[in-house]
XYZ file of C-alpha atoms in Angstrom:
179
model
C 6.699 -20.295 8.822
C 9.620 -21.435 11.452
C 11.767 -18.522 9.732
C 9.268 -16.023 10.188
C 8.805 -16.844 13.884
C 13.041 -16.428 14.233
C 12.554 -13.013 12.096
C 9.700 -11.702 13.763
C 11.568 -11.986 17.348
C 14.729 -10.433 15.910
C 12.407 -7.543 14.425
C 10.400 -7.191 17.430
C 13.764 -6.248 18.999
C 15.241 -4.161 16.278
C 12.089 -2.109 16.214
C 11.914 -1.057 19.730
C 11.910 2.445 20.002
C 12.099 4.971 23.652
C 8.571 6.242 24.510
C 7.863 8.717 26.786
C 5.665 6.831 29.505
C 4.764 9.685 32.457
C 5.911 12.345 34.857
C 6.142 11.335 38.067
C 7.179 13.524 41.683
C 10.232 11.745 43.853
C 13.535 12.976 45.606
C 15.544 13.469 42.041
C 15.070 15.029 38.829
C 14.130 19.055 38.146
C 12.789 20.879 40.630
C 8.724 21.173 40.606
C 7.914 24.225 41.524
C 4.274 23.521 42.202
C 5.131 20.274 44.512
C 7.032 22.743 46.704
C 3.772 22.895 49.714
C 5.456 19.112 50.660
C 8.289 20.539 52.383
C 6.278 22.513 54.525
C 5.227 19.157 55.648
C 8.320 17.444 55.592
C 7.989 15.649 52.748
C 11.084 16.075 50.640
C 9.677 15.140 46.927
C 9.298 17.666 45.834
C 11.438 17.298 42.158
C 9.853 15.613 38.875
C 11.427 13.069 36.448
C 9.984 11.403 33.352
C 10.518 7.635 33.022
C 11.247 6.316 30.002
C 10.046 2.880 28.843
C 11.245 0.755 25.418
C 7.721 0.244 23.092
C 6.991 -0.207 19.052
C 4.551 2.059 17.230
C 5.900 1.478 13.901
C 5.058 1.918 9.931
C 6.951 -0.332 8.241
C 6.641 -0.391 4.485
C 8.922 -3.074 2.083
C 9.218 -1.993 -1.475
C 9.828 -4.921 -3.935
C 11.945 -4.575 -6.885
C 10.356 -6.719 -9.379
C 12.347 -4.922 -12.425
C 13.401 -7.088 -15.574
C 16.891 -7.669 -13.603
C 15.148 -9.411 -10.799
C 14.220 -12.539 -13.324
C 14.411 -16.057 -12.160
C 15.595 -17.304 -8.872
C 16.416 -13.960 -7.357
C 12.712 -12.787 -7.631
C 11.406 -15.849 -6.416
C 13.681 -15.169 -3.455
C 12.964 -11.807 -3.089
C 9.157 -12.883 -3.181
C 10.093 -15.004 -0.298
C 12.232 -13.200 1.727
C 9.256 -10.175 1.449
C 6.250 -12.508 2.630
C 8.550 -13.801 5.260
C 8.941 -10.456 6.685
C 5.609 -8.872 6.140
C 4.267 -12.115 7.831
C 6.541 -11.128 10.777
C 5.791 -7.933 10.647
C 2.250 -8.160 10.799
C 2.556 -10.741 14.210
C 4.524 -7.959 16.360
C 1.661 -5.542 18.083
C 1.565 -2.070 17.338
C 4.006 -2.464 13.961
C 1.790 -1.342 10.435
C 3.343 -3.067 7.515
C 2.615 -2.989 4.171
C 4.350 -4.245 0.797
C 4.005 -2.742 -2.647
C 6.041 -4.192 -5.697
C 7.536 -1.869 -8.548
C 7.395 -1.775 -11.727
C 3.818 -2.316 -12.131
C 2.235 -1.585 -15.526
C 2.461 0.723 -18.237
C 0.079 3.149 -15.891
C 1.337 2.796 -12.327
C 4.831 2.225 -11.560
C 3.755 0.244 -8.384
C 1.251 -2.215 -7.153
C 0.232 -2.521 -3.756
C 0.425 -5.974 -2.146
C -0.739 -5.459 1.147
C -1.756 -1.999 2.382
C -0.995 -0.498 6.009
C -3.511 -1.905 8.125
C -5.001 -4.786 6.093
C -4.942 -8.221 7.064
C -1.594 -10.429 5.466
C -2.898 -12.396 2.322
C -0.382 -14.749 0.185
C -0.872 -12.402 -2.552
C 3.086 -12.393 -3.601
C 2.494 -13.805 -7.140
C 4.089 -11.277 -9.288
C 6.184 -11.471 -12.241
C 9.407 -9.528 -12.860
C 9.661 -7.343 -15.890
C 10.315 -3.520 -17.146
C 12.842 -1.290 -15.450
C 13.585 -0.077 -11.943
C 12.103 3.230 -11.287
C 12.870 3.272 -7.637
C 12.576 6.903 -6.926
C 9.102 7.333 -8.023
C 7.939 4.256 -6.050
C 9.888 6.215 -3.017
C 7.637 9.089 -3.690
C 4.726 7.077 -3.648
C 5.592 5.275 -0.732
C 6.646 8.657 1.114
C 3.515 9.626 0.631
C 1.589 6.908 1.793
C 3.923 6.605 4.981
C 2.942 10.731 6.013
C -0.605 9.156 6.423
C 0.137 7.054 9.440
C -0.401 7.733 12.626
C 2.630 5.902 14.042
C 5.644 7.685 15.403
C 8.085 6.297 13.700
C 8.193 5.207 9.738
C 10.497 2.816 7.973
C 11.088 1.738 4.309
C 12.724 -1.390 3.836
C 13.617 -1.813 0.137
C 14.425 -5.215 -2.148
C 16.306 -4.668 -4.967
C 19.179 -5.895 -6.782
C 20.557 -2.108 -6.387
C 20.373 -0.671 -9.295
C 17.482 1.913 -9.933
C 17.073 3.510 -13.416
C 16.688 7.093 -11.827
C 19.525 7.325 -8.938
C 19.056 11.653 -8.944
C 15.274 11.198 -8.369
C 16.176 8.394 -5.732
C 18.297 10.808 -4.041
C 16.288 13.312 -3.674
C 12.907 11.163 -2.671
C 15.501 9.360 0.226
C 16.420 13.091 1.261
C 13.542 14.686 1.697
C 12.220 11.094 3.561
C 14.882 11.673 5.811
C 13.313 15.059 6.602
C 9.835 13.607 7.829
């Protein structure tokens, strides 16, 4: 719990993002053509500027690697280190996490542990087995993060680095970077 307060302020500051905050009329900026009555007056503002202010509106979604190479002490660490940050995660205002674990089953190839907008449950108990098929749980998490509303959308991803379909990985982190 004393971790995730120390991660949850360093995230809180990694996450900031510039927001567009509002328009207002002064003596610099680009000339507004419709504010020009005020020098008729004497009133020199007559040029707009945008301010710009530092705020989070975030999706943040952590993919779990939970593949047969993940046995022992690194999942447990893993396990760890993902609760830690989703419970971080979920503390900062305005940031949407969610986890989801792959492999899954012979079915799915993911299962979701805590879904954008849900409250944080110690639900973390899972098992490492199968292989790594990290692209298609990019897919599936691509296409869960296009559903949020938030402005910006990041995928953090725990894994021991070594996915069993790089070429579909590639291509599910290209067209990602295209949203």
């Amino acid at each position: 719990l004393r971790e995730s307060v120390a991660l949850r302020v360093r995230l809180q500051a990694l996450l900031q993002a510039r927001r567009l905050q509002r328009t207002h009329i002064g003596r610099r900026g680009q000339l507004h053509a419709a504010s020009l009555y005020r020098l008729s007056t004497g009133n020199p503002k007559v040029f707009r500027s945008c301010s710009v202010r530092k705020g989070i509106n975030t999706a943040v979604h952590i993919l779990l690697d939970t593949s047969g190479s993940m046995r022992g002490q690194a999942i447990e660490l893993a396990r760890q280190s993902c609760y830690a940050m989703a419970q971080a995660l979920s503390l900062i205002p305005r940031i949407n996490p969610a986890v989801t674990a792959f492999p899954a089953t012979q079915t799915s190839d993911v299962i979701p542990i805590l879904q954008h907008g849900n409250a944080l449950s110690d639900n973390f108990q899972i098992g490492a087995a199968g292989d790594t098929p990290l692209g298609a749980a990019l897919w599936w998490v691509l296409q869960t993060l296009i559903l949020q509303k938030e402005e910006r959308k990041l995928i953090l991803i725990l894994t021991d680095g070594y996915p069993s379909d790089a070429d579909i990985c590639k291509q599910a982190l290209e067209q990602g970077d295209k949203l």
